[in-house]
Amino acid sequence: MQLRLEVNGVPYETDDVWEGESLLYVLRERLGLWGSKNACEQGECGSCSVLLDGELVCSCLVAAGQAQGRHVVTVEGLGRDGRMSAVQEAFLEAGAVQCGFCTPGLVVATEDLLRHNPAPSDVEIREALAGNLCRCTGYEKVLDAVRAAAGTSR
Amino acid sequence: MSTLTGPTRESAGAGAHTCDGVGDDARRPDGAQKVAGRFAFSSDLWADGMVWGATVRSPHPRARLVSVDPSEALRLPGVHCVLTHEDVPGKKTFGLEVADQPVLAVGEVRYQGEAVALVAADSPETARRAVAAVRVEYQPLVAVVDPMEAMLPTAEKVHPSGNIVRHFKLRRGDPFGEAPVVVSGEYEVGMQDQAFLGPESGLAVPADDGGVDLQVATQWLHADRRQVAAALGLPEAKVRLALAGVGGAFGAREDVSLQIHLCLLALRTGRPVKMVYSREESFFGHVHRHPARLRYVHGAARDGRLVFVKAEMVFDGGAYMSSTRAVIGNAGTLSVGPYVVPNVSVDAYGLYTNNPPCGAMRGFGAVQACFAYEAQMDRLAEELGMHPVELRSLNAMSQGSLMPTGQVVDSPAPVADLLRRVAQAPLPPPGPTVADVATEGLLPGGMANTTHGEGVVRGTGYAVGFKNVGFSEGYDDYTTVRVVLAAGPDGPVATVHSAGCELGQGLVTVQAQIARSELGVREVVVETADTRVGSAGSSSASRQTYMTAGALREACGQLRAEMLARAAARLGVPEADLSWAHGEVLGPGGDVLGLPELLEPGPLERTVEWRHRPTQEVDPETGQGDAHVQYSFAAHRAVVDVDTELGLVKVVQIDTAQDVGKAINPGAVLGQIHGGTTQGLGLALMEEIQVEAGRVKNPSFTDYLIPTILDVPPMRVQVLELADPHAPYGLRGVGEAPTISSTPAIVAAVRAATGRRLPRVPLRPQDIVGLGEAAGGTDGADGAAGTGGRAGGAHDLTGGVPEPRGPGSGEGGAVP
Ligand code: FES
Ligand code: FES
């Protein structure tokens, strides 16, 4: 099938998309946007998180066809004018990045959290990020990063 | 909230402080790309004309391989080739220590998931279909899956050499020691997976010279190259590897997974070939932590001093050797923990079975031993009516102590201090209350709201552990670093080039920090790790910062000497009258020569191959010998809430104290301690590859659980910096120690809350509530404690199945 969608404000059109393809596959392999990651492709790790029409989803669980005509924001689309977003800056500054494989998903999920809840409590942060696995950091500095980004750093 | 405390005993050799130098919280040079999604991981690689590789794997744990018929797969449009062992032009087997694993199965498959054939196709989907279309005929054989049976002389042999890969013996003092207080226990550690997030992946590109260029996520480029070149039948010079972005490793990338396969396919198709394992395939594609059964007998005097330790440990290495020999060496030499024990008798076995192959994982043999010896220390404390920290501190090793191998511990060993620090750290407020739930944390069961606090009991547990840093037992362990110092448009630039693998731990950051401090330059370029420079050894065994620091500091020192020589010639004064200070040479008459002037004659370059001090092989009959380079120590205190009705655990708080010798990058040190502690939490409470009859039951993140942000409590860390005089900057390897003691501390806390023995990790709800096999079987079989006795009985583990006892019968009597 033919697929048209907008990613990070840029319209894309791609042909020969196979029915079983996920949005993650389209982003990574067809559009060359490999910022969204593929740690499980089963909806368990959150490394593929993107915003689909403003809603946080695991792009590995979204069939390509479901993205037809819709707007996708990936980790590559978060900064402005070549600058990092506040969340990206906070993850870097807090040392919340080790291997970084979880980072795109965590950053997107944090953007989504702070958009809905600009001053989350620790419990709210934990609940919001419970779907994002990180194997390296133990999450302590991830919490630091989210608190800092929210301006609620203690 | 993390704190960094303790004195810094040694500063960078180059003197004055450099911004983002040694000891600073320098930012990762790759961090900006990583947060922006622009860092290329090994699964993100791409090349013109690229095809996709995929692997046909055995569904059987053991079977005769009758035939492989590729014809149907080859008929699918878009399929380029199907390869079997007949297409391996060079050595048909590979392996880290011994080449016992077929590149592609020959004659027999020995574990479920063993690679049998390869395909290359135009797309991942076509490759998947082609894998399904390869017809493989197997004749299933009876698999050797019980490690205890595998040890028997009558057992079927997994390999012709027999099933015992290594029997490590440790004998010190009187192995038949007697003591007034004796406790014994049998323990079990399940098979843990490294579960890095970035799947195995890479890209191989055929080269014009008949060789191949491989970009791959790995821990040890040169070990990969050796094995790839051998299998391809090519000289090593024609196999060039470069590190692709690594999404975590934790030991699982020390062995070859898809490296050889990628290169075989690239050379056959003449095209770039990419492979990316799915999560399911990843569970079959790398080695795991050895599951182990351990039986310990501890004897102590009435004042609590240890008199003897006897132990027998059986580690299931699975179908191929990987690093089992070294894992057993660690388990054996570290078997009694960081304690002084005059009489020791330990037998540690590593086995072949038809279970999944096991090899390196963070903690490497020390994890299994620590779970058992720390449980024993708690039982002994209980028997003696002592506080667990008091008993441990009484027996703690310190600088000058003897290991049970006879090796002198010749640098700080602050075991008692680390325990004291975690014991004195503030406890969380008593709880749990509904208010806590709203603000600070959750009850056991978390957001499922399975309890409102009824039946929830709090417990506190302690553990301390240690780990050897670097490769031990006489291994010739070295790291190569090349440094170039040259004038650049904006000032001098140092370029650091090594094959040391950045896995996320921050090696690239510390390389730049060290070069800045040693050379006084601001701008440092860390080149991609590759095989154009000599081996860096493995990024494992907590060794890479230690080794790279040694090599890099040496190379920089040589560059400084060269610059002093240049300055002496230029100023016409003897070198002895010159000194180096922070990127400048100071002359006798107040002359100052900066790097730009010193580099005028041209750039300077040094390549250094650096070794840590030598170690020895141990005596095969007694395990005596100076086996290790250095030890790394950590202690944990865990506070848990346990829902005693549902068997659910919430870890409320973890305190860690660790001696790191010198924190080259304090922030990265904390990150290692947090992450390592969390992997230990995973082993305590949830992580296990469940293997039944040689088959993996849970190869997915749906069924193999790793800790989420909801499972991890606030972690407070105290870092000591007691310099090791033998190590560069006094530093100690950091990565593994925090994983080792976190598991037993958490289990000790659950034991304290429930009063149960809990001899097996990961804990399962049925164990915690006392249902299921653990209550009548494993738990009851958890040995006996009592007063007065000999160190016999340790051989029950292999001499026969221990008699099951009812719940509680293993409790032993109180000390009279
Ligand atoms: S890759 Fe989508 S949730 Fe893991
Ligand atoms: S930083 Fe490696 S998985 Fe999170």
mmCIF file of N, CA and C in Angstrom, chain A residues 5-64:
data_model
loop_
_atom_site.group_PDB
_atom_site.id
_atom_site.type_symbol
_atom_site.label_atom_id
_atom_site.label_comp_id
_atom_site.label_asym_id
_atom_site.label_seq_id
_atom_site.Cartn_x
_atom_site.Cartn_y
_atom_site.Cartn_z
ATOM 1 N N LEU A 5 2.244 10.181 5.578
ATOM 2 C CA LEU A 5 2.155 10.643 6.955
ATOM 3 C C LEU A 5 3.116 11.808 7.134
ATOM 4 N N GLU A 6 2.939 12.493 8.263
ATOM 5 C CA GLU A 6 3.824 13.614 8.544
ATOM 6 C C GLU A 6 4.650 13.252 9.766
ATOM 7 N N VAL A 7 5.939 13.376 9.631
ATOM 8 C CA VAL A 7 6.814 13.067 10.763
ATOM 9 C C VAL A 7 7.655 14.294 11.086
ATOM 10 N N ASN A 8 7.551 14.735 12.308
ATOM 11 C CA ASN A 8 8.294 15.922 12.771
ATOM 12 C C ASN A 8 8.063 17.114 11.838
ATOM 13 N N GLY A 9 6.810 17.229 11.359
ATOM 14 C CA GLY A 9 6.436 18.358 10.531
ATOM 15 C C GLY A 9 6.782 18.204 9.065
ATOM 16 N N VAL A 10 7.402 17.090 8.701
ATOM 17 C CA VAL A 10 7.789 16.884 7.304
ATOM 18 C C VAL A 10 6.857 15.828 6.689
ATOM 19 N N PRO A 11 6.236 16.150 5.543
ATOM 20 C CA PRO A 11 5.381 15.138 4.924
ATOM 21 C C PRO A 11 6.211 14.044 4.243
ATOM 22 N N TYR A 12 5.783 12.818 4.402
ATOM 23 C CA TYR A 12 6.463 11.681 3.759
ATOM 24 C C TYR A 12 5.435 10.873 2.982
ATOM 25 N N GLU A 13 5.909 10.261 1.915
ATOM 26 C CA GLU A 13 5.056 9.366 1.136
ATOM 27 C C GLU A 13 5.922 8.165 0.802
ATOM 28 N N THR A 14 5.424 6.990 1.058
ATOM 29 C CA THR A 14 6.240 5.827 0.749
ATOM 30 C C THR A 14 5.365 4.731 0.167
ATOM 31 N N ASP A 15 5.918 4.019 -0.819
ATOM 32 C CA ASP A 15 5.142 3.011 -1.554
ATOM 33 C C ASP A 15 5.477 1.614 -1.058
ATOM 34 N N ASP A 16 4.662 0.673 -1.489
ATOM 35 C CA ASP A 16 4.934 -0.750 -1.262
ATOM 36 C C ASP A 16 5.045 -1.106 0.212
ATOM 37 N N VAL A 17 4.352 -0.368 1.044
ATOM 38 C CA VAL A 17 4.372 -0.741 2.455
ATOM 39 C C VAL A 17 3.531 -1.996 2.625
ATOM 40 N N TRP A 18 4.124 -2.957 3.276
ATOM 41 C CA TRP A 18 3.465 -4.247 3.475
ATOM 42 C C TRP A 18 2.521 -4.150 4.661
ATOM 43 N N GLU A 19 1.400 -4.860 4.569
ATOM 44 C CA GLU A 19 0.333 -4.729 5.581
ATOM 45 C C GLU A 19 0.844 -4.944 7.009
ATOM 46 N N GLY A 20 1.754 -5.887 7.155
ATOM 47 C CA GLY A 20 2.190 -6.257 8.510
ATOM 48 C C GLY A 20 3.234 -5.337 9.102
ATOM 49 N N GLU A 21 3.645 -4.343 8.335
ATOM 50 C CA GLU A 21 4.712 -3.484 8.853
ATOM 51 C C GLU A 21 4.225 -2.613 9.994
ATOM 52 N N SER A 22 5.109 -2.375 10.938
ATOM 53 C CA SER A 22 4.762 -1.480 12.039
ATOM 54 C C SER A 22 5.194 -0.061 11.675
ATOM 55 N N LEU A 23 4.626 0.876 12.407
ATOM 56 C CA LEU A 23 5.062 2.262 12.236
ATOM 57 C C LEU A 23 6.552 2.374 12.537
ATOM 58 N N LEU A 24 7.025 1.601 13.536
ATOM 59 C CA LEU A 24 8.448 1.640 13.871
ATOM 60 C C LEU A 24 9.290 1.235 12.660
ATOM 61 N N TYR A 25 8.872 0.187 11.980
ATOM 62 C CA TYR A 25 9.635 -0.273 10.819
ATOM 63 C C TYR A 25 9.641 0.799 9.727
ATOM 64 N N VAL A 26 8.497 1.401 9.518
ATOM 65 C CA VAL A 26 8.421 2.456 8.494
ATOM 66 C C VAL A 26 9.365 3.598 8.848
ATOM 67 N N LEU A 27 9.321 4.019 10.105
ATOM 68 C CA LEU A 27 10.194 5.128 10.517
ATOM 69 C C LEU A 27 11.659 4.769 10.311
ATOM 70 N N ARG A 28 12.031 3.585 10.784
ATOM 71 C CA ARG A 28 13.449 3.222 10.795
ATOM 72 C C ARG A 28 13.957 2.815 9.413
ATOM 73 N N GLU A 29 13.248 1.905 8.786
ATOM 74 C CA GLU A 29 13.806 1.290 7.584
ATOM 75 C C GLU A 29 13.372 1.985 6.294
ATOM 76 N N ARG A 30 12.212 2.635 6.312
ATOM 77 C CA ARG A 30 11.769 3.290 5.072
ATOM 78 C C ARG A 30 12.085 4.782 5.062
ATOM 79 N N LEU A 31 11.973 5.419 6.220
ATOM 80 C CA LEU A 31 12.207 6.860 6.254
ATOM 81 C C LEU A 31 13.594 7.220 6.785
ATOM 82 N N GLY A 32 14.335 6.209 7.236
ATOM 83 C CA GLY A 32 15.697 6.472 7.727
ATOM 84 C C GLY A 32 15.731 7.253 9.030
ATOM 85 N N LEU A 33 14.625 7.228 9.759
ATOM 86 C CA LEU A 33 14.580 7.909 11.061
ATOM 87 C C LEU A 33 14.809 6.855 12.142
ATOM 88 N N TRP A 34 16.078 6.553 12.418
ATOM 89 C CA TRP A 34 16.351 5.444 13.337
ATOM 90 C C TRP A 34 16.521 5.887 14.775
ATOM 91 N N GLY A 35 16.084 7.101 15.082
ATOM 92 C CA GLY A 35 16.119 7.541 16.484
ATOM 93 C C GLY A 35 15.218 6.696 17.369
ATOM 94 N N SER A 36 14.065 6.284 16.860
ATOM 95 C CA SER A 36 13.169 5.417 17.631
ATOM 96 C C SER A 36 13.759 4.010 17.624
ATOM 97 N N LYS A 37 13.809 3.383 18.777
ATOM 98 C CA LYS A 37 14.577 2.152 18.919
ATOM 99 C C LYS A 37 13.696 0.898 18.937
ATOM 100 N N ASN A 38 14.379 -0.246 18.814
ATOM 101 C CA ASN A 38 13.696 -1.520 18.580
ATOM 102 C C ASN A 38 14.148 -2.586 19.559
ATOM 103 N N ALA A 39 14.002 -2.314 20.865
ATOM 104 C CA ALA A 39 14.548 -3.267 21.835
ATOM 105 C C ALA A 39 13.691 -4.510 22.013
ATOM 106 N N CYS A 40 12.395 -4.452 21.707
ATOM 107 C CA CYS A 40 11.589 -5.668 21.900
ATOM 108 C C CYS A 40 10.570 -5.892 20.790
ATOM 109 N N GLU A 41 10.075 -4.840 20.192
ATOM 110 C CA GLU A 41 9.036 -4.910 19.156
ATOM 111 C C GLU A 41 7.813 -5.698 19.631
ATOM 112 N N GLN A 42 7.546 -5.586 20.924
ATOM 113 C CA GLN A 42 6.396 -6.271 21.513
ATOM 114 C C GLN A 42 5.652 -5.385 22.482
ATOM 115 N N GLY A 43 5.966 -4.112 22.501
ATOM 116 C CA GLY A 43 5.243 -3.225 23.407
ATOM 117 C C GLY A 43 5.679 -3.298 24.854
ATOM 118 N N GLU A 44 6.841 -3.896 25.131
ATOM 119 C CA GLU A 44 7.257 -4.091 26.522
ATOM 120 C C GLU A 44 8.302 -3.102 27.013
ATOM 121 N N CYS A 45 9.018 -2.424 26.112
ATOM 122 C CA CYS A 45 10.199 -1.694 26.577
ATOM 123 C C CYS A 45 10.105 -0.184 26.408
ATOM 124 N N GLY A 46 9.223 0.282 25.548
ATOM 125 C CA GLY A 46 9.061 1.729 25.368
ATOM 126 C C GLY A 46 10.163 2.412 24.581
ATOM 127 N N SER A 47 11.149 1.657 24.079
ATOM 128 C CA SER A 47 12.268 2.318 23.380
ATOM 129 C C SER A 47 11.828 2.898 22.039
ATOM 130 N N CYS A 48 10.652 2.499 21.564
ATOM 131 C CA CYS A 48 10.153 2.951 20.267
ATOM 132 C C CYS A 48 9.104 4.051 20.422
ATOM 133 N N SER A 49 8.990 4.637 21.630
ATOM 134 C CA SER A 49 7.902 5.576 21.909
ATOM 135 C C SER A 49 7.919 6.780 20.964
ATOM 136 N N VAL A 50 6.762 7.123 20.450
ATOM 137 C CA VAL A 50 6.580 8.325 19.636
ATOM 138 C C VAL A 50 5.237 8.951 20.000
ATOM 139 N N LEU A 51 5.024 10.159 19.545
ATOM 140 C CA LEU A 51 3.717 10.789 19.713
ATOM 141 C C LEU A 51 2.974 10.692 18.391
ATOM 142 N N LEU A 52 1.791 10.092 18.445
ATOM 143 C CA LEU A 52 0.973 9.943 17.248
ATOM 144 C C LEU A 52 -0.239 10.853 17.421
ATOM 145 N N ASP A 53 -0.309 11.897 16.625
ATOM 146 C CA ASP A 53 -1.313 12.945 16.841
ATOM 147 C C ASP A 53 -1.324 13.387 18.304
ATOM 148 N N GLY A 54 -0.138 13.509 18.861
ATOM 149 C CA GLY A 54 -0.018 14.018 20.224
ATOM 150 C C GLY A 54 -0.177 12.970 21.303
ATOM 151 N N GLU A 55 -0.451 11.730 20.922
ATOM 152 C CA GLU A 55 -0.661 10.690 21.934
ATOM 153 C C GLU A 55 0.549 9.772 21.984
ATOM 154 N N LEU A 56 0.981 9.465 23.213
ATOM 155 C CA LEU A 56 2.151 8.614 23.388
ATOM 156 C C LEU A 56 1.816 7.166 23.019
ATOM 157 N N VAL A 57 2.569 6.604 22.081
ATOM 158 C CA VAL A 57 2.326 5.205 21.689
ATOM 159 C C VAL A 57 3.674 4.493 21.517
ATOM 160 N N CYS A 58 3.595 3.172 21.598
ATOM 161 C CA CYS A 58 4.741 2.350 21.198
ATOM 162 C C CYS A 58 4.610 2.143 19.695
ATOM 163 N N SER A 59 5.539 2.692 18.933
ATOM 164 C CA SER A 59 5.362 2.628 17.480
ATOM 165 C C SER A 59 5.507 1.205 16.951
ATOM 166 N N CYS A 60 6.072 0.311 17.753
ATOM 167 C CA CYS A 60 6.158 -1.084 17.295
ATOM 168 C C CYS A 60 4.791 -1.757 17.325
ATOM 169 N N LEU A 61 3.856 -1.191 18.081
ATOM 170 C CA LEU A 61 2.522 -1.792 18.183
ATOM 171 C C LEU A 61 1.513 -1.117 17.263
ATOM 172 N N VAL A 62 1.949 -0.080 16.556
ATOM 173 C CA VAL A 62 1.052 0.632 15.652
ATOM 174 C C VAL A 62 1.286 0.098 14.236
ATOM 175 N N ALA A 63 0.229 -0.432 13.624
ATOM 176 C CA ALA A 63 0.379 -0.892 12.245
ATOM 177 C C ALA A 63 0.591 0.324 11.345
ATOM 178 N N ALA A 64 1.421 0.153 10.338
ATOM 179 C CA ALA A 64 1.741 1.281 9.459
ATOM 180 C C ALA A 64 0.470 1.961 8.957
#
